[in-house]
């Protein structure tokens, strides 16, 4: 019974280790860090750190309005994409488009990727995380190229003109600083695994102890299984 339990533990730990070994991609610009983690064949998480402390021409932006991803693979048969707001908690609903993200939103020509529009735009926070699930297709990212990221940070533009005349433009969000458009770089570990970039994260704060990685757990389990097997052989001898 003990041997069977240890075997099951090892299998589970190895499975978790393999899952955690999915490709991770990183990018930093104007004081903001971005992290792309593939979860499985058709979903990934996207994390933004320090967006509320951005520098350069992002420093006056207050919200996240648009996300664009390309070089995810051919996306044959894609029918849409769903976005789950993990951090911060938000009731904003994302709409999917196959159009190119440009200075006016998801209004360009066919991009070969996906464009996501938040409604309403989400206030920037120190840590923002989203899970994106593709519908009807799978990811096929080339690690040598990495996913191409586009970001549209926005700011609020108040009402303009006279409400009684045709020149009235109601308040709305507009893309403010540069429209980021860069390929993310492959990384063997996430920012939290590498020991950096986790100080402003949510949950445990900055002073928690290190959590063993799944691969370490798997090795520990295998070592325990080997020790038990060796002990059994000695007892039979």
mmCIF file of N, CA and C in Angstrom, residues 103-207:
data_model
loop_
_atom_site.group_PDB
_atom_site.id
_atom_site.type_symbol
_atom_site.label_atom_id
_atom_site.label_comp_id
_atom_site.label_asym_id
_atom_site.label_seq_id
_atom_site.Cartn_x
_atom_site.Cartn_y
_atom_site.Cartn_z
ATOM 1 N N UNK A 103 -4.038 52.485 -32.933
ATOM 2 C CA UNK A 103 -4.247 53.596 -32.023
ATOM 3 C C UNK A 103 -5.699 53.873 -31.697
ATOM 4 N N UNK A 104 -6.615 53.288 -32.471
ATOM 5 C CA UNK A 104 -8.040 53.491 -32.228
ATOM 6 C C UNK A 104 -8.719 52.266 -31.628
ATOM 7 N N UNK A 105 -7.915 51.251 -31.301
ATOM 8 C CA UNK A 105 -8.484 50.026 -30.741
ATOM 9 C C UNK A 105 -8.385 48.861 -31.701
ATOM 10 N N UNK A 106 -9.286 47.901 -31.572
ATOM 11 C CA UNK A 106 -9.267 46.707 -32.429
ATOM 12 C C UNK A 106 -9.957 47.017 -33.748
ATOM 13 N N UNK A 107 -9.347 47.894 -34.518
ATOM 14 C CA UNK A 107 -10.001 48.410 -35.723
ATOM 15 C C UNK A 107 -9.142 48.298 -36.967
ATOM 16 N N UNK A 108 -7.971 47.635 -36.857
ATOM 17 C CA UNK A 108 -7.120 47.493 -38.031
ATOM 18 C C UNK A 108 -7.563 46.330 -38.903
ATOM 19 N N UNK A 109 -6.745 45.993 -39.886
ATOM 20 C CA UNK A 109 -7.049 44.852 -40.742
ATOM 21 C C UNK A 109 -6.842 43.542 -39.996
ATOM 22 N N UNK A 110 -7.047 42.437 -40.698
ATOM 23 C CA UNK A 110 -6.859 41.128 -40.098
ATOM 24 C C UNK A 110 -5.429 40.976 -39.598
ATOM 25 N N UNK A 111 -5.277 40.578 -38.332
ATOM 26 C CA UNK A 111 -3.954 40.584 -37.702
ATOM 27 C C UNK A 111 -3.250 39.227 -37.743
ATOM 28 N N UNK A 112 -4.004 38.160 -37.921
ATOM 29 C CA UNK A 112 -3.410 36.832 -37.789
ATOM 30 C C UNK A 112 -3.289 36.414 -36.339
ATOM 31 N N UNK A 113 -3.803 37.264 -35.445
ATOM 32 C CA UNK A 113 -3.770 36.974 -34.019
ATOM 33 C C UNK A 113 -5.113 37.296 -33.393
ATOM 34 N N UNK A 114 -5.080 37.782 -32.157
ATOM 35 C CA UNK A 114 -6.309 38.133 -31.469
ATOM 36 C C UNK A 114 -6.187 39.534 -30.894
ATOM 37 N N UNK A 115 -7.312 40.225 -30.828
ATOM 38 C CA UNK A 115 -7.369 41.544 -30.210
ATOM 39 C C UNK A 115 -8.496 41.516 -29.194
ATOM 40 N N UNK A 116 -8.233 42.009 -27.997
ATOM 41 C CA UNK A 116 -9.182 41.949 -26.897
ATOM 42 C C UNK A 116 -9.450 43.353 -26.369
ATOM 43 N N UNK A 117 -10.722 43.690 -26.201
ATOM 44 C CA UNK A 117 -11.151 45.031 -25.806
ATOM 45 C C UNK A 117 -11.930 44.926 -24.499
ATOM 46 N N UNK A 118 -11.427 45.595 -23.439
ATOM 47 C CA UNK A 118 -12.085 45.571 -22.132
ATOM 48 C C UNK A 118 -13.178 46.626 -22.065
ATOM 49 N N UNK A 119 -14.315 46.249 -21.516
ATOM 50 C CA UNK A 119 -15.417 47.191 -21.363
ATOM 51 C C UNK A 119 -16.069 47.007 -19.990
ATOM 52 N N UNK A 120 -15.920 47.986 -19.073
ATOM 53 C CA UNK A 120 -15.130 49.211 -19.242
ATOM 54 C C UNK A 120 -13.644 48.937 -19.070
ATOM 55 N N UNK A 121 -12.826 49.921 -19.430
ATOM 56 C CA UNK A 121 -11.383 49.803 -19.243
ATOM 57 C C UNK A 121 -11.067 49.575 -17.765
ATOM 58 N N UNK A 122 -10.024 48.792 -17.494
ATOM 59 C CA UNK A 122 -9.706 48.369 -16.134
ATOM 60 C C UNK A 122 -8.648 49.290 -15.526
ATOM 61 N N UNK A 123 -8.901 49.829 -14.329
ATOM 62 C CA UNK A 123 -7.893 50.688 -13.685
ATOM 63 C C UNK A 123 -6.577 49.949 -13.488
ATOM 64 N N UNK A 124 -5.471 50.645 -13.739
ATOM 65 C CA UNK A 124 -4.154 50.022 -13.603
ATOM 66 C C UNK A 124 -3.866 49.718 -12.136
ATOM 67 N N UNK A 125 -3.163 48.594 -11.903
ATOM 68 C CA UNK A 125 -2.815 48.163 -10.548
ATOM 69 C C UNK A 125 -1.382 47.650 -10.561
ATOM 70 N N UNK A 126 -0.840 47.408 -9.367
ATOM 71 C CA UNK A 126 0.549 46.949 -9.278
ATOM 72 C C UNK A 126 0.711 45.556 -9.865
ATOM 73 N N UNK A 127 -0.308 44.717 -9.707
ATOM 74 C CA UNK A 127 -0.294 43.389 -10.313
ATOM 75 C C UNK A 127 -1.626 43.161 -10.999
ATOM 76 N N UNK A 128 -1.568 42.822 -12.275
ATOM 77 C CA UNK A 128 -2.767 42.518 -13.042
ATOM 78 C C UNK A 128 -2.548 41.168 -13.713
ATOM 79 N N UNK A 129 -3.541 40.299 -13.647
ATOM 80 C CA UNK A 129 -3.388 38.979 -14.261
ATOM 81 C C UNK A 129 -4.699 38.540 -14.895
ATOM 82 N N UNK A 130 -4.568 37.938 -16.060
ATOM 83 C CA UNK A 130 -5.719 37.497 -16.826
ATOM 84 C C UNK A 130 -5.452 36.097 -17.387
ATOM 85 N N UNK A 131 -6.500 35.313 -17.508
ATOM 86 C CA UNK A 131 -6.389 34.029 -18.198
ATOM 87 C C UNK A 131 -7.164 34.130 -19.492
ATOM 88 N N UNK A 132 -6.497 33.757 -20.593
ATOM 89 C CA UNK A 132 -7.115 33.819 -21.915
ATOM 90 C C UNK A 132 -7.253 32.406 -22.442
ATOM 91 N N UNK A 133 -8.463 32.028 -22.808
ATOM 92 C CA UNK A 133 -8.754 30.712 -23.377
ATOM 93 C C UNK A 133 -9.187 30.890 -24.821
ATOM 94 N N UNK A 134 -8.465 30.255 -25.727
ATOM 95 C CA UNK A 134 -8.815 30.312 -27.134
ATOM 96 C C UNK A 134 -9.900 29.284 -27.433
ATOM 97 N N UNK A 135 -10.816 29.629 -28.315
ATOM 98 C CA UNK A 135 -11.917 28.739 -28.677
ATOM 99 C C UNK A 135 -11.742 28.242 -30.100
ATOM 100 N N UNK A 136 -11.792 26.932 -30.271
ATOM 101 C CA UNK A 136 -11.750 26.343 -31.606
ATOM 102 C C UNK A 136 -10.370 26.220 -32.217
ATOM 103 N N UNK A 137 -9.312 26.444 -31.438
ATOM 104 C CA UNK A 137 -7.963 26.362 -31.982
ATOM 105 C C UNK A 137 -6.976 26.041 -30.868
ATOM 106 N N UNK A 138 -5.710 25.882 -31.214
ATOM 107 C CA UNK A 138 -4.667 25.609 -30.229
ATOM 108 C C UNK A 138 -3.468 26.516 -30.473
ATOM 109 N N UNK A 139 -2.656 26.658 -29.432
ATOM 110 C CA UNK A 139 -1.440 27.462 -29.512
ATOM 111 C C UNK A 139 -0.323 26.663 -30.179
ATOM 112 N N UNK A 140 0.486 27.351 -30.958
ATOM 113 C CA UNK A 140 1.667 26.735 -31.571
ATOM 114 C C UNK A 140 2.745 27.815 -31.668
ATOM 115 N N UNK A 141 3.297 28.188 -30.507
ATOM 116 C CA UNK A 141 4.252 29.300 -30.435
ATOM 117 C C UNK A 141 5.658 28.807 -30.701
ATOM 118 N N UNK A 142 6.383 29.514 -31.522
ATOM 119 C CA UNK A 142 7.792 29.223 -31.782
ATOM 120 C C UNK A 142 8.616 29.918 -30.699
ATOM 121 N N UNK A 143 9.294 29.167 -29.806
ATOM 122 C CA UNK A 143 10.073 29.804 -28.729
ATOM 123 C C UNK A 143 11.139 30.767 -29.238
ATOM 124 N N UNK A 144 11.632 30.520 -30.456
ATOM 125 C CA UNK A 144 12.659 31.407 -30.998
ATOM 126 C C UNK A 144 12.086 32.772 -31.364
ATOM 127 N N UNK A 145 10.782 32.842 -31.545
ATOM 128 C CA UNK A 145 10.129 34.101 -31.916
ATOM 129 C C UNK A 145 9.363 34.674 -30.735
ATOM 130 N N UNK A 146 8.603 33.832 -30.064
ATOM 131 C CA UNK A 146 7.805 34.277 -28.924
ATOM 132 C C UNK A 146 6.531 34.958 -29.372
ATOM 133 N N UNK A 147 5.552 35.054 -28.484
ATOM 134 C CA UNK A 147 4.310 35.751 -28.839
ATOM 135 C C UNK A 147 4.553 37.243 -29.013
ATOM 136 N N UNK A 148 3.901 37.821 -30.007
ATOM 137 C CA UNK A 148 3.997 39.259 -30.238
ATOM 138 C C UNK A 148 2.913 39.938 -29.414
ATOM 139 N N UNK A 149 3.328 40.868 -28.560
ATOM 140 C CA UNK A 149 2.411 41.529 -27.637
ATOM 141 C C UNK A 149 2.112 42.950 -28.079
ATOM 142 N N UNK A 150 0.835 43.300 -28.012
ATOM 143 C CA UNK A 150 0.414 44.683 -28.186
ATOM 144 C C UNK A 150 -0.400 45.085 -26.954
ATOM 145 N N UNK A 151 -0.117 46.275 -26.449
ATOM 146 C CA UNK A 151 -0.803 46.773 -25.251
ATOM 147 C C UNK A 151 -1.359 48.162 -25.536
ATOM 148 N N UNK A 152 -2.594 48.380 -25.133
ATOM 149 C CA UNK A 152 -3.191 49.706 -25.237
ATOM 150 C C UNK A 152 -3.605 50.212 -23.868
ATOM 151 N N UNK A 153 -2.705 50.990 -23.208
ATOM 152 C CA UNK A 153 -3.069 51.667 -21.969
ATOM 153 C C UNK A 153 -3.856 52.926 -22.331
ATOM 154 N N UNK A 154 -4.816 53.278 -21.489
ATOM 155 C CA UNK A 154 -5.723 54.376 -21.833
ATOM 156 C C UNK A 154 -5.861 55.398 -20.709
ATOM 157 N N UNK A 155 -6.488 56.509 -21.019
ATOM 158 C CA UNK A 155 -6.812 57.541 -20.028
ATOM 159 C C UNK A 155 -8.172 58.119 -20.385
ATOM 160 N N UNK A 156 -8.818 58.750 -19.409
ATOM 161 C CA UNK A 156 -10.172 59.261 -19.595
ATOM 162 C C UNK A 156 -10.158 60.646 -20.220
ATOM 163 N N UNK A 157 -10.922 60.809 -21.282
ATOM 164 C CA UNK A 157 -11.100 62.110 -21.929
ATOM 165 C C UNK A 157 -12.503 62.604 -21.593
ATOM 166 N N UNK A 158 -12.635 63.741 -20.904
ATOM 167 C CA UNK A 158 -13.971 64.224 -20.499
ATOM 168 C C UNK A 158 -14.799 64.696 -21.693
ATOM 169 N N UNK A 159 -16.052 65.008 -21.405
ATOM 170 C CA UNK A 159 -16.956 65.506 -22.452
ATOM 171 C C UNK A 159 -16.347 66.706 -23.168
ATOM 172 N N UNK A 160 -16.614 66.777 -24.470
ATOM 173 C CA UNK A 160 -16.171 67.927 -25.256
ATOM 174 C C UNK A 160 -17.350 68.469 -26.063
ATOM 175 N N UNK A 161 -17.368 69.770 -26.233
ATOM 176 C CA UNK A 161 -18.396 70.384 -27.062
ATOM 177 C C UNK A 161 -19.674 70.692 -26.305
ATOM 178 N N UNK A 162 -20.689 71.056 -27.049
ATOM 179 C CA UNK A 162 -21.986 71.455 -26.502
ATOM 180 C C UNK A 162 -22.982 70.317 -26.703
ATOM 181 N N UNK A 163 -23.556 69.790 -25.608
ATOM 182 C CA UNK A 163 -24.504 68.682 -25.740
ATOM 183 C C UNK A 163 -25.712 69.004 -26.620
ATOM 184 N N UNK A 164 -25.985 70.271 -26.821
ATOM 185 C CA UNK A 164 -27.146 70.662 -27.639
ATOM 186 C C UNK A 164 -26.784 70.820 -29.116
ATOM 187 N N UNK A 165 -25.512 70.623 -29.438
ATOM 188 C CA UNK A 165 -25.077 70.804 -30.817
ATOM 189 C C UNK A 165 -24.405 69.531 -31.338
ATOM 190 N N UNK A 166 -24.128 69.509 -32.615
ATOM 191 C CA UNK A 166 -23.551 68.324 -33.256
ATOM 192 C C UNK A 166 -22.068 68.126 -32.936
ATOM 193 N N UNK A 167 -21.448 69.096 -32.265
ATOM 194 C CA UNK A 167 -20.014 68.977 -31.981
ATOM 195 C C UNK A 167 -19.743 68.282 -30.646
ATOM 196 N N UNK A 168 -20.794 67.764 -30.001
ATOM 197 C CA UNK A 168 -20.616 67.148 -28.689
ATOM 198 C C UNK A 168 -20.004 65.751 -28.813
ATOM 199 N N UNK A 169 -18.942 65.518 -28.025
ATOM 200 C CA UNK A 169 -18.310 64.207 -27.938
ATOM 201 C C UNK A 169 -18.341 63.774 -26.477
ATOM 202 N N UNK A 170 -19.053 62.700 -26.165
ATOM 203 C CA UNK A 170 -19.141 62.284 -24.749
ATOM 204 C C UNK A 170 -17.800 61.787 -24.221
ATOM 205 N N UNK A 171 -17.642 61.759 -22.887
ATOM 206 C CA UNK A 171 -16.407 61.272 -22.278
ATOM 207 C C UNK A 171 -16.128 59.828 -22.658
ATOM 208 N N UNK A 172 -14.863 59.527 -22.827
ATOM 209 C CA UNK A 172 -14.483 58.189 -23.273
ATOM 210 C C UNK A 172 -13.007 57.954 -22.971
ATOM 211 N N UNK A 173 -12.590 56.682 -23.064
ATOM 212 C CA UNK A 173 -11.180 56.340 -22.895
ATOM 213 C C UNK A 173 -10.477 56.366 -24.248
ATOM 214 N N UNK A 174 -9.256 56.878 -24.236
ATOM 215 C CA UNK A 174 -8.416 56.875 -25.429
ATOM 216 C C UNK A 174 -7.057 56.274 -25.094
ATOM 217 N N UNK A 175 -6.445 55.624 -26.084
ATOM 218 C CA UNK A 175 -5.085 55.120 -25.908
ATOM 219 C C UNK A 175 -4.162 56.316 -25.760
ATOM 220 N N UNK A 176 -3.344 56.294 -24.690
ATOM 221 C CA UNK A 176 -2.513 57.440 -24.375
ATOM 222 C C UNK A 176 -1.114 57.362 -24.944
ATOM 223 N N UNK A 177 -0.190 56.736 -24.191
ATOM 224 C CA UNK A 177 1.203 56.667 -24.626
ATOM 225 C C UNK A 177 1.404 55.712 -25.784
ATOM 226 N N UNK A 178 2.658 55.347 -25.994
ATOM 227 C CA UNK A 178 2.993 54.461 -27.110
ATOM 228 C C UNK A 178 2.172 53.181 -27.071
ATOM 229 N N UNK A 179 1.760 52.722 -28.233
ATOM 230 C CA UNK A 179 1.101 51.432 -28.381
ATOM 231 C C UNK A 179 2.193 50.372 -28.472
ATOM 232 N N UNK A 180 2.433 49.670 -27.364
ATOM 233 C CA UNK A 180 3.499 48.661 -27.341
ATOM 234 C C UNK A 180 3.259 47.619 -28.421
ATOM 235 N N UNK A 181 4.302 47.253 -29.147
ATOM 236 C CA UNK A 181 4.203 46.225 -30.178
ATOM 237 C C UNK A 181 5.563 45.554 -30.309
ATOM 238 N N UNK A 182 5.792 44.506 -29.493
ATOM 239 C CA UNK A 182 7.076 43.818 -29.442
ATOM 240 C C UNK A 182 6.880 42.324 -29.209
ATOM 241 N N UNK A 183 7.861 41.540 -29.642
ATOM 242 C CA UNK A 183 7.839 40.108 -29.346
ATOM 243 C C UNK A 183 8.398 39.865 -27.946
ATOM 244 N N UNK A 184 7.767 38.970 -27.212
ATOM 245 C CA UNK A 184 8.220 38.610 -25.882
ATOM 246 C C UNK A 184 9.318 37.562 -25.986
ATOM 247 N N UNK A 185 10.224 37.555 -25.011
ATOM 248 C CA UNK A 185 11.390 36.691 -25.062
ATOM 249 C C UNK A 185 11.193 35.451 -24.193
ATOM 250 N N UNK A 186 11.622 34.305 -24.724
ATOM 251 C CA UNK A 186 11.496 33.049 -23.984
ATOM 252 C C UNK A 186 12.329 33.100 -22.707
ATOM 253 N N UNK A 187 11.775 32.558 -21.625
ATOM 254 C CA UNK A 187 12.478 32.455 -20.356
ATOM 255 C C UNK A 187 12.265 31.060 -19.799
ATOM 256 N N UNK A 188 13.321 30.501 -19.181
ATOM 257 C CA UNK A 188 13.233 29.161 -18.616
ATOM 258 C C UNK A 188 12.457 29.140 -17.319
ATOM 259 N N UNK A 189 12.201 30.313 -16.726
ATOM 260 C CA UNK A 189 11.465 30.370 -15.470
ATOM 261 C C UNK A 189 10.641 31.634 -15.434
ATOM 262 N N UNK A 190 9.626 31.639 -14.549
ATOM 263 C CA UNK A 190 8.799 32.812 -14.401
ATOM 264 C C UNK A 190 9.500 33.806 -13.477
ATOM 265 N N UNK A 191 9.000 35.032 -13.405
ATOM 266 C CA UNK A 191 9.623 36.040 -12.546
ATOM 267 C C UNK A 191 9.598 35.609 -11.090
ATOM 268 N N UNK A 192 8.513 34.940 -10.671
ATOM 269 C CA UNK A 192 8.442 34.505 -9.275
ATOM 270 C C UNK A 192 9.425 33.368 -9.011
ATOM 271 N N UNK A 193 9.581 32.448 -9.989
ATOM 272 C CA UNK A 193 10.539 31.357 -9.815
ATOM 273 C C UNK A 193 11.964 31.879 -9.751
ATOM 274 N N UNK A 194 12.238 32.932 -10.513
ATOM 275 C CA UNK A 194 13.607 33.438 -10.597
ATOM 276 C C UNK A 194 13.996 34.281 -9.383
ATOM 277 N N UNK A 195 13.048 34.526 -8.525
ATOM 278 C CA UNK A 195 13.366 35.258 -7.302
ATOM 279 C C UNK A 195 13.284 36.756 -7.447
ATOM 280 N N UNK A 196 12.843 37.252 -8.605
ATOM 281 C CA UNK A 196 12.723 38.691 -8.792
ATOM 282 C C UNK A 196 11.332 39.050 -9.244
ATOM 283 N N UNK A 197 10.985 40.293 -9.054
ATOM 284 C CA UNK A 197 9.712 40.790 -9.551
ATOM 285 C C UNK A 197 8.509 40.367 -8.737
ATOM 286 N N UNK A 198 8.712 39.683 -7.620
ATOM 287 C CA UNK A 198 7.563 39.208 -6.865
ATOM 288 C C UNK A 198 7.225 40.050 -5.659
ATOM 289 N N UNK A 199 7.991 41.091 -5.394
ATOM 290 C CA UNK A 199 7.801 41.844 -4.167
ATOM 291 C C UNK A 199 6.476 42.550 -4.068
ATOM 292 N N UNK A 200 5.909 42.963 -5.202
ATOM 293 C CA UNK A 200 4.652 43.694 -5.150
ATOM 294 C C UNK A 200 3.474 42.808 -5.484
ATOM 295 N N UNK A 201 3.694 41.501 -5.532
ATOM 296 C CA UNK A 201 2.620 40.586 -5.885
ATOM 297 C C UNK A 201 1.564 40.505 -4.818
ATOM 298 N N UNK A 202 0.446 39.845 -5.166
ATOM 299 C CA UNK A 202 -0.652 39.708 -4.220
ATOM 300 C C UNK A 202 -0.491 38.438 -3.424
ATOM 301 N N UNK A 203 -1.330 38.292 -2.403
ATOM 302 C CA UNK A 203 -1.381 37.047 -1.656
ATOM 303 C C UNK A 203 -0.461 37.058 -0.471
ATOM 304 N N UNK A 204 0.726 36.453 -0.607
ATOM 305 C CA UNK A 204 1.567 36.215 0.545
ATOM 306 C C UNK A 204 2.443 37.366 0.965
ATOM 307 N N UNK A 205 2.524 38.441 0.193
ATOM 308 C CA UNK A 205 3.400 39.545 0.567
ATOM 309 C C UNK A 205 4.832 39.236 0.236
ATOM 310 N N UNK A 206 5.749 40.084 0.699
ATOM 311 C CA UNK A 206 7.137 39.962 0.288
ATOM 312 C C UNK A 206 7.989 39.136 1.202
ATOM 313 N N UNK A 207 7.471 38.693 2.386
ATOM 314 C CA UNK A 207 8.355 38.051 3.335
ATOM 315 C C UNK A 207 8.157 36.581 3.493
#
